[in-house]
Coordinates of C-alpha atoms and ligand atoms in Angstrom, one line a residue:
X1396 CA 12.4 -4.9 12.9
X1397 CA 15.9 -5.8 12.4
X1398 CA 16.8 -9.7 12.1
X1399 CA 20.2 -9.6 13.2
X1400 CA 21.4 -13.1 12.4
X1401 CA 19.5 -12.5 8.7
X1402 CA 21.5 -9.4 8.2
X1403 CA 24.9 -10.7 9.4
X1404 CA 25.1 -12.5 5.9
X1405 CA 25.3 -9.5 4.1
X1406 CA 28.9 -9.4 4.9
X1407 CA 28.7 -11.9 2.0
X1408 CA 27.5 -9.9 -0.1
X1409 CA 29.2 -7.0 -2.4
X1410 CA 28.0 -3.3 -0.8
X1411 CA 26.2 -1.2 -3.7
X1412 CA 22.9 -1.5 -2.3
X1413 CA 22.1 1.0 0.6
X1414 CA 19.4 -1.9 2.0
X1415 CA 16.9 -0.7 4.6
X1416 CA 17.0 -2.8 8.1
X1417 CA 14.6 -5.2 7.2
X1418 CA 14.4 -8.6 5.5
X1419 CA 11.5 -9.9 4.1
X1420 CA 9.6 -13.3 4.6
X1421 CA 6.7 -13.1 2.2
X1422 CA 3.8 -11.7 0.5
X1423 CA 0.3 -11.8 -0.1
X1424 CA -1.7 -9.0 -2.3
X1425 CA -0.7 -5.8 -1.4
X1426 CA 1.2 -7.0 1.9
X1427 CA 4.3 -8.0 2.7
X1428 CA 5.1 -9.5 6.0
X1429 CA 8.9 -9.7 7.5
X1430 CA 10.8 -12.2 9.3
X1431 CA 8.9 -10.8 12.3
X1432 CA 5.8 -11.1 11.1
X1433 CA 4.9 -7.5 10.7
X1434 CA 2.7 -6.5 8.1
X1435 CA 3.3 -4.0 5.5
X1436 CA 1.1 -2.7 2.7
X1437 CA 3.1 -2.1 -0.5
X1438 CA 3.2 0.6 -2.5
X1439 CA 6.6 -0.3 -4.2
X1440 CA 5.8 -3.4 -6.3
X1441 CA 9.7 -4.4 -6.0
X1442 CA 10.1 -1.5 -7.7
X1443 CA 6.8 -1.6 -10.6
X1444 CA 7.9 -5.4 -11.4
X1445 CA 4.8 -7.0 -8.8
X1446 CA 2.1 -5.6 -11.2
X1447 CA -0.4 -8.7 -9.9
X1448 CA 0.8 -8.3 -6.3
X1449 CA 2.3 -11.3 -4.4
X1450 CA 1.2 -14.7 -4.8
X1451 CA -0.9 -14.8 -8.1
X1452 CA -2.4 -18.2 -7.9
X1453 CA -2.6 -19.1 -11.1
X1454 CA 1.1 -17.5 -12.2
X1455 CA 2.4 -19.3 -9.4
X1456 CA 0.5 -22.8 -10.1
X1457 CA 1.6 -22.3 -13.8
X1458 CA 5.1 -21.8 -13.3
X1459 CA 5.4 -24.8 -10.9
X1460 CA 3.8 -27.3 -13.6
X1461 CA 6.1 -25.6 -15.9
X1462 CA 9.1 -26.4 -13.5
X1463 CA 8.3 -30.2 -13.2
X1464 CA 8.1 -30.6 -17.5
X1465 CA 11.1 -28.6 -18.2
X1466 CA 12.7 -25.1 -17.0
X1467 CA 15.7 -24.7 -19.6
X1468 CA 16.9 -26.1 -23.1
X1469 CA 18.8 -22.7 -24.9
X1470 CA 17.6 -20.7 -28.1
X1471 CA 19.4 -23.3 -30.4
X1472 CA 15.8 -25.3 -29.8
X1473 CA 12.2 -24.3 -29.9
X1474 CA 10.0 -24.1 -27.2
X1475 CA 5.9 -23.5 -27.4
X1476 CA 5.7 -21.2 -24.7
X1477 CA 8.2 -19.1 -26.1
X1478 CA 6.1 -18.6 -29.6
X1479 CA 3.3 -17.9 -26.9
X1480 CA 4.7 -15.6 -24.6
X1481 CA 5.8 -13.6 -28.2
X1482 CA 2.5 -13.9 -29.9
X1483 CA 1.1 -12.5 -26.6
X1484 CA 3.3 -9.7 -25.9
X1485 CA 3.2 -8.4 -29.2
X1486 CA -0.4 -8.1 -29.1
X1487 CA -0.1 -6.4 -26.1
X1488 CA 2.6 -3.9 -26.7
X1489 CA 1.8 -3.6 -30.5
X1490 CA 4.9 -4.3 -32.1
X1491 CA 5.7 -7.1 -34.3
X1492 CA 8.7 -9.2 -33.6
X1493 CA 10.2 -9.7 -30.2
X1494 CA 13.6 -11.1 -28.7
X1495 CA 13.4 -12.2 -24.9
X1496 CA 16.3 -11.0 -22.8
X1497 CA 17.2 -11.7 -18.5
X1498 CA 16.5 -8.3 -17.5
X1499 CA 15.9 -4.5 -18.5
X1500 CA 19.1 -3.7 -19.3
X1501 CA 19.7 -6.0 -21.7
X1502 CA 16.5 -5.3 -23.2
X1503 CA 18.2 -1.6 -23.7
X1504 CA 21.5 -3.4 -24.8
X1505 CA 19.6 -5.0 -27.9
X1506 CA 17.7 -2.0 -28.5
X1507 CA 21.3 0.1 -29.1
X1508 CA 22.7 -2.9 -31.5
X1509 CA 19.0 -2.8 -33.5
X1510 CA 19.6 0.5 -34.1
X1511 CA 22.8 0.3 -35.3
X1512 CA 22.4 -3.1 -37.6
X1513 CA 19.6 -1.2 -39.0
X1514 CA 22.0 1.6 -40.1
X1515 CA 24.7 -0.5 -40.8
X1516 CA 22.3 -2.8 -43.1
X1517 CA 20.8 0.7 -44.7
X1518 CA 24.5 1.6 -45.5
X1519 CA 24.0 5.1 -44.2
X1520 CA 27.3 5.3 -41.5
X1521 CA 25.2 6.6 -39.0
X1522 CA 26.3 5.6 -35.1
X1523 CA 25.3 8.1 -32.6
X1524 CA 22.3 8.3 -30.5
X1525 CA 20.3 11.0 -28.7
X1526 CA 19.2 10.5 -25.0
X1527 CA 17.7 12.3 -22.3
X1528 CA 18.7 14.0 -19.5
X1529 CA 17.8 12.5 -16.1
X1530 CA 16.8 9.3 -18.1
X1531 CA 17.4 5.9 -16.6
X1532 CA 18.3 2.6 -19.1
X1533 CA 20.2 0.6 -16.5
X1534 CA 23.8 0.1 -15.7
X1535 CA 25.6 -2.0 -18.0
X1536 CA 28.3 0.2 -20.0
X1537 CA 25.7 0.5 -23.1
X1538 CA 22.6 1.0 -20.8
X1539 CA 24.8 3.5 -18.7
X1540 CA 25.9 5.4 -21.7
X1541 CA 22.6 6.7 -22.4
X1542 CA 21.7 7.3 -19.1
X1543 CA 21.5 10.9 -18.3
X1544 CA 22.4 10.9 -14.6
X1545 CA 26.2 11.9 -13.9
X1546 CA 26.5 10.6 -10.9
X1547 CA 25.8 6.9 -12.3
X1548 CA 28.3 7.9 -15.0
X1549 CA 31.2 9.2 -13.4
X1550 CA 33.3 7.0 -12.4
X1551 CA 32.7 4.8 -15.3
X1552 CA 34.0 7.4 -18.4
X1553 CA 34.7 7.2 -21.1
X1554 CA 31.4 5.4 -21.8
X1555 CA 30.4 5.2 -25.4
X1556 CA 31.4 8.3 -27.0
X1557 CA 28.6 8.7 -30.0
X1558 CA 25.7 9.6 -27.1
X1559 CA 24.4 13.1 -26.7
X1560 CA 21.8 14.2 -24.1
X1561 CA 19.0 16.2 -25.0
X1562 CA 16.4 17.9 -22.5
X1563 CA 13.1 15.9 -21.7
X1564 CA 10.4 17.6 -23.0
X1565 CA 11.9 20.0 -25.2
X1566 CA 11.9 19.2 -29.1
X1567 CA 14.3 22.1 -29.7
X1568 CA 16.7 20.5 -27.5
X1569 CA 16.4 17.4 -29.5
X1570 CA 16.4 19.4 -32.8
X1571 CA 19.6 20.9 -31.9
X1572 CA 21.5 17.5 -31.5
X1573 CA 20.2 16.0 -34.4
X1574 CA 23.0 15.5 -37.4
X1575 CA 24.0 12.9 -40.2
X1576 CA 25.4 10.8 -38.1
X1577 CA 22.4 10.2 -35.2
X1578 CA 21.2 6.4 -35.9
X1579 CA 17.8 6.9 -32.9
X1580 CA 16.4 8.5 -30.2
X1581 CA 15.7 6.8 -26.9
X1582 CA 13.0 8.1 -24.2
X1583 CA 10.9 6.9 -21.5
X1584 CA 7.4 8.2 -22.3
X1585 CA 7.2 8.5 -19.0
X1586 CA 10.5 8.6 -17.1
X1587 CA 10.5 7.1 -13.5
X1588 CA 13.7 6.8 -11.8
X1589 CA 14.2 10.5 -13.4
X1590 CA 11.0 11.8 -10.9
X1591 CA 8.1 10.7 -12.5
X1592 CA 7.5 12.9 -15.0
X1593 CA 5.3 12.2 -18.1
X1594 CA 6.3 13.2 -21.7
X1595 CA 3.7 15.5 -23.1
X1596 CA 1.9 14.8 -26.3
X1597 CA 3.9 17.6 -28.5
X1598 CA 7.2 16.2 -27.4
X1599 CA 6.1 12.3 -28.0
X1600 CA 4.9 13.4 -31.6
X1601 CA 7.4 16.0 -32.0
X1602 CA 10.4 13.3 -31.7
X1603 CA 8.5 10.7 -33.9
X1604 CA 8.2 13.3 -36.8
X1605 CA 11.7 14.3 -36.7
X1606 CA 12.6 10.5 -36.5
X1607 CA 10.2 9.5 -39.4
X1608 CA 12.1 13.1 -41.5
X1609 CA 15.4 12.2 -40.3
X1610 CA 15.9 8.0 -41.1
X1611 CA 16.5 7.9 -37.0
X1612 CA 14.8 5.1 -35.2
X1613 CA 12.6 6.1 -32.1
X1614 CA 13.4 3.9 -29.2
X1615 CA 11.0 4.1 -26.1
X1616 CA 11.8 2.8 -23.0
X1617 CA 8.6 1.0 -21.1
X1618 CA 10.7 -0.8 -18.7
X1619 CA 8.9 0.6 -16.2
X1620 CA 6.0 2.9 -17.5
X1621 CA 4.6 -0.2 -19.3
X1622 CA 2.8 -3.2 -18.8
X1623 CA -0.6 -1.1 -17.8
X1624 CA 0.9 0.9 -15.5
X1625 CA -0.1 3.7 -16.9
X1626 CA -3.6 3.1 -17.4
X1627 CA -2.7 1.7 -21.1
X1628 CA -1.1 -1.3 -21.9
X1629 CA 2.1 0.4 -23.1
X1630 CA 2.5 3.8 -22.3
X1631 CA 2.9 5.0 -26.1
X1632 CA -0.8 3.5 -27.0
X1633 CA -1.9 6.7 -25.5
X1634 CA -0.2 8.8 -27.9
X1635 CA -0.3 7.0 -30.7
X1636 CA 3.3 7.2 -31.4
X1637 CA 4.2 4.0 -31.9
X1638 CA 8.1 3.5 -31.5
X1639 CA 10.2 1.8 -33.9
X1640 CA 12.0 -0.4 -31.2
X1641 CA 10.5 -0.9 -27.5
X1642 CA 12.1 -2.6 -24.6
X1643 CA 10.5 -4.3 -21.6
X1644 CA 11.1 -5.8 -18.6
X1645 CA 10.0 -5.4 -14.9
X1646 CA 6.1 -6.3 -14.8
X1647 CA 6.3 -8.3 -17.6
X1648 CA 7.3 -11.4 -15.6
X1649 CA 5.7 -10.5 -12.4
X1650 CA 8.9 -11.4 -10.2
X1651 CA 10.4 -13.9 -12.8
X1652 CA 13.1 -11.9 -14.4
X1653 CA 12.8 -11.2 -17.6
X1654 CA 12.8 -8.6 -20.2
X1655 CA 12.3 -8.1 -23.9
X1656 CA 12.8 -5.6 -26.9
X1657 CA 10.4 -5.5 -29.7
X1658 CA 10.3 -4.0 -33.0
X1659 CA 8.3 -3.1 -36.1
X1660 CA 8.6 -5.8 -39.2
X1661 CA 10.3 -2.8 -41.3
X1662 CA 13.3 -2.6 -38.7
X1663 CA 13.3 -6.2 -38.0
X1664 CA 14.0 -6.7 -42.1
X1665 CA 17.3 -4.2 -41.7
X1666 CA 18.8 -4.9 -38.2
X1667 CA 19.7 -7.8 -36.5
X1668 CA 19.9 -11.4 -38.4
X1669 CA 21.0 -15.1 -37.2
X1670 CA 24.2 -14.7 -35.4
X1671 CA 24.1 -11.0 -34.5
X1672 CA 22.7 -11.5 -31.2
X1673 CA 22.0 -14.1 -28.4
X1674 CA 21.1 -15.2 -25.0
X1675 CA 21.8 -18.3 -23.5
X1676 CA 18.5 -18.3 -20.6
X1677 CA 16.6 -15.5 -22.3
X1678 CA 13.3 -16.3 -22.8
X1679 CA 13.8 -19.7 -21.7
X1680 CA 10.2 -22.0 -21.5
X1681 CA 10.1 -20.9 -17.7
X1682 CA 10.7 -17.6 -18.5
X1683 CA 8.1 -17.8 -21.3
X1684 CA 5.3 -19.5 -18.8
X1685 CA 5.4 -16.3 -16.8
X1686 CA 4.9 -13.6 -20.0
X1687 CA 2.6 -15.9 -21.0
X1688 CA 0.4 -16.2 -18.1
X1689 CA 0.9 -12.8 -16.9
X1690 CA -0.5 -12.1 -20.2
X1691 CA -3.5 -13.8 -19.6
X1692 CA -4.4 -12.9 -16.2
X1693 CA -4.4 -9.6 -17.5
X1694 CA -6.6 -10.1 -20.2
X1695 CA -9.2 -12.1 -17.6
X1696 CA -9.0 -10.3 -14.7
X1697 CA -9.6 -6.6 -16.7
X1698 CA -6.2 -5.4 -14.9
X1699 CA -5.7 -2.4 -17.1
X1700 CA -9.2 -1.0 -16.7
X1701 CA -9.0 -1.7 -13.2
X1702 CA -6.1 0.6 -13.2
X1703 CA -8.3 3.5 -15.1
X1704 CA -10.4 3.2 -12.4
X1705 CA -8.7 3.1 -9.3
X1706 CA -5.8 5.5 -10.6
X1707 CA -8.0 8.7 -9.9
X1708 CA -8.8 8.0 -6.2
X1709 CA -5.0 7.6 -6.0
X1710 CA -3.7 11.0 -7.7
X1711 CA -7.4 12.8 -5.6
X1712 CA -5.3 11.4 -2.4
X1713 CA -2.1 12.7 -2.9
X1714 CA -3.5 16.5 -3.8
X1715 CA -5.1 16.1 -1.0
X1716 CA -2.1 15.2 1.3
X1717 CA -0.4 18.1 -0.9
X1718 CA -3.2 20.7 0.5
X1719 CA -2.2 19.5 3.7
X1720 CA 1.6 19.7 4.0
X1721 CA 3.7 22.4 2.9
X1722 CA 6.2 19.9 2.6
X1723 CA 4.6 18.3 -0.5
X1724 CA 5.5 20.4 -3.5
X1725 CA 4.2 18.6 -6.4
X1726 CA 2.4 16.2 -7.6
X1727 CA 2.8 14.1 -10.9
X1728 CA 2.1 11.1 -12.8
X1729 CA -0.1 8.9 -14.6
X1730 CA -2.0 5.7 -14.0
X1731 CA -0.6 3.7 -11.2
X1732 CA 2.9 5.5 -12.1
X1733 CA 2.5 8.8 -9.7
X1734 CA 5.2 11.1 -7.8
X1735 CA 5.0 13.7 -4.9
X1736 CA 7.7 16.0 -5.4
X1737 CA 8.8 17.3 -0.9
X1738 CA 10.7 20.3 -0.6
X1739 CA 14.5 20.1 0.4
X1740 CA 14.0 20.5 3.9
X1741 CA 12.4 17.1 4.2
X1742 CA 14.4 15.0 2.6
X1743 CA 12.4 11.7 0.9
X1744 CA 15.3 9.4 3.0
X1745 CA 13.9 10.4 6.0
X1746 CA 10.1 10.0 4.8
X1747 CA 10.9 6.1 3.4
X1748 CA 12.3 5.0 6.6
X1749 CA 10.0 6.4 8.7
X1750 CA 7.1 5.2 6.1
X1751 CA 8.9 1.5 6.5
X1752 CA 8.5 1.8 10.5
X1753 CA 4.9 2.3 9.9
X1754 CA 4.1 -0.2 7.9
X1755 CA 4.3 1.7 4.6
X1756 CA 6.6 0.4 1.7
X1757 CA 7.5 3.3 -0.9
X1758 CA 10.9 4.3 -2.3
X1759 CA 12.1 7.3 -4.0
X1760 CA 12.9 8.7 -7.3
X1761 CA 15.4 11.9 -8.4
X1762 CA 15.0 15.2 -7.5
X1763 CA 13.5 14.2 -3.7
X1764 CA 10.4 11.9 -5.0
X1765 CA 8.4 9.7 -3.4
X1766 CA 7.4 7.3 -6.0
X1767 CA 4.0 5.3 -5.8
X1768 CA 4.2 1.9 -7.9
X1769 CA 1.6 -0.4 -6.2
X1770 CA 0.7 -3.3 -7.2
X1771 CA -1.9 -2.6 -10.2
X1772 CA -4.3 -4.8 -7.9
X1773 CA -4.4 -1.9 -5.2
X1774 CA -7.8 -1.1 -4.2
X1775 CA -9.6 1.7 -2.8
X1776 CA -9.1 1.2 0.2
X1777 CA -5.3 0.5 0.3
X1778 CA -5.2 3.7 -1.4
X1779 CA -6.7 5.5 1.9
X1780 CA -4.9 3.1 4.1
X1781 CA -1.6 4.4 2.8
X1782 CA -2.6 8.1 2.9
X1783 CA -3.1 7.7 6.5
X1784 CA 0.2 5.8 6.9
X1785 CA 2.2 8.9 4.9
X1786 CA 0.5 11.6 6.7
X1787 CA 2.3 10.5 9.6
X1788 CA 5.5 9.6 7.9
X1789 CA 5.1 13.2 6.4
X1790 CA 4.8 14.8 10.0
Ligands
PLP1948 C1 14.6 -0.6 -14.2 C2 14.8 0.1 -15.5 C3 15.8 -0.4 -16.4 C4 16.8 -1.4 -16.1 O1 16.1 -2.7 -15.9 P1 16.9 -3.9 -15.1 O2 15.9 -5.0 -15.2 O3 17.1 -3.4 -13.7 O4 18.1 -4.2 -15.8 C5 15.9 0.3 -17.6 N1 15.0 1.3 -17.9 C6 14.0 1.7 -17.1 C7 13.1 2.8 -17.5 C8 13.9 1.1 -15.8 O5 13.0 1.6 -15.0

């Protein structure tokens, strides 16, 4: 499985990836095949970001006419894709004016500096914000300061000093942390690197009332739980609590990279104005093509009520792999967005790689998870396929 000569490059390369022994070639659907021409079905999605599988026709033939008329011209210039790609994503994720960033974390970057224009503009000296434990934003020094994982942390401190971390799931815990100097809240409504666990409704309505009595802006995270993932559009549709400021990223370009954070119209008319934020590529036409047609095929092809459907049979397999091994010690999720919790003894390391050698991609999530992000194409029968495939990973 391992390409020798392929893998000799990485010397090239800076180490902070712990990369598994193999090195891809390409994809199709729900496969991927490696420079050996082995065939793998995917339940990893390049971590949730292939949400229409590998090789969408139509994304693909769309981005290549995009590439011959014109890839990149900066935000100093208008573009129509880019009003497109906006007009679209805000229908989708309900919110009403969106900035397009290169990635997550700087989606989670221009969330922070919204909230804090929008206290700044309201005159009300108020800087800190409240995160969760176990939470993951990303890993730039803003991103990492309101990501509750110490490990990730460490050896980066003093991050910003104005962040507090509340428990998931527990209002009181937010309650507690709450003063007159807390600016907004950021969650995942459903957190994913953290384990895969879902926010209940109480905690979700809980956090918007106290944001709503509290002048705090309620920023959720749907970097990964969005995008239909879920089984809704945006994780928060199911709800109802819509969030003040949302970020995106991962599916939303379907392998392109790009992200975006989104806002109502009453925090766009406080926060951020002409000249207090930028991006030189962000949301750049090619960029745009992508949202926008990633967009679309989702609207055609019914990919969010395909997930409903299909979802079911998924979480049905995995109790039933958890009535079979001991090893399995919970299962959680939602949608397409699900996590079997093993017990310490079999550590999810061991599982993954021997899952890989089988044919199986999955990776893991804190608190020894294996996470299950297909493709939100998976069928069926890829949903059986990789049962079998785990069972024996599992033994
Ligand atoms: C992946 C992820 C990020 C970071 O996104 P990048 O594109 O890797 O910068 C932030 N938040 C959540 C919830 C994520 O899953």
């Amino acid at each position: 499985m391992v390409n020798e000569k392929l893998m000799a490059a990485e010397e090239n390369l800076l180490h902070v990836y712990n990369r598994f022994p193999v090195a891809w070639e390409r994809g199709e659907g729900m496969y991927l095949y490696d420079t050996e021409g082995k065939e793998y079905l995917d339940f990893a999605a390049g971590i949730a970001v292939m949400g229409l599988g590998y090789g969408n026709k139509k994304l693909n033939d769309a981005m290549k006419a995009q590439m011959d008329k014109i890839c990149h011209i900066s935000n100093l210039y208008y573009h129509e894709n880019v009003g497109a790609a906006a007009k679209a994503l805000n229908e989708a994720s309900g919110m009403d004016r969106v900035f397009f960033t290169n990635s997550g974390t700087e989606a989670i970057e221009g969330a922070l500096k919204t909230a804090r224009k929008y206290a700044y503009t309201k005159g009300n000296d108020r800087f800190e914000f409240i995160a969760m434990e176990d939470s993951f934003h990303g890993r730039s020094i803003g991103a990492l300061s309101v990501t509750g994982t110490s490990a990730y942390r460490e050896p980066f401190e003093p991050l910003l000093p104005t962040v507090h971390f509340a428990k998931y799931n527990d209002l009181d815990s937010v309650k507690a942390l709450v003063n007159d100097k807390t600016c907004a809240v950021i969650l995942e409504p459903l957190q994913g690197e953290g384990g895969i666990h879902p926010a209940t409704r109480e905690f979700m309505e809980g956090v918007r009332a106290l944001c709503d009595e509290n002048d705090m802006l309620m920023i959720c995270d749907e970097i990964q739980c969005g995008m239909g993932r879920t089984g809704h559009m945006f994780a928060w549709q199911e709800y109802g609590v819509r969030p003040d400021v949302l970020t995106m990223a991962k599916a939303i370009g379907d392998g392109f990279p790009v992200g975006a954070f989104a806002m109502t119209e009453k925090v766009a008319e406080s926060s951020l104005k002409a000249g207090d934020h930028g991006t030189t590529y962000g949301g750049n036409p090619l960029a745009c093509m992508a949202v926008k047609t990633v967009l679309e095929i989702f609207k055609e092809e019914h990919v969010v009520e395909h997930v409903r459907e299909v979802a079911p049979y998924l979480a049905e397999k995995l109790a039933w792999l958890k009535q079979r091994h001991d090893c399995v010690k919970e299962c959680r999720g939602k949608g397409l967005i699900q996590g079997i919790e093993l017990v310490p003894q079999k550590p999810v390391g061991d599982v993954v790689k021997k899952a890989l050698d089988l044919g199986l991609v999955i990776i893991s999530a804190k608190g020894n998870t294996i996470r299950f992000v297909p493709p939100l194409i998976v069928e069926k029968g890829h949903v059986d396929e990789m049962a079998e495939k785990l069972e024996a990973a599992l033994r």
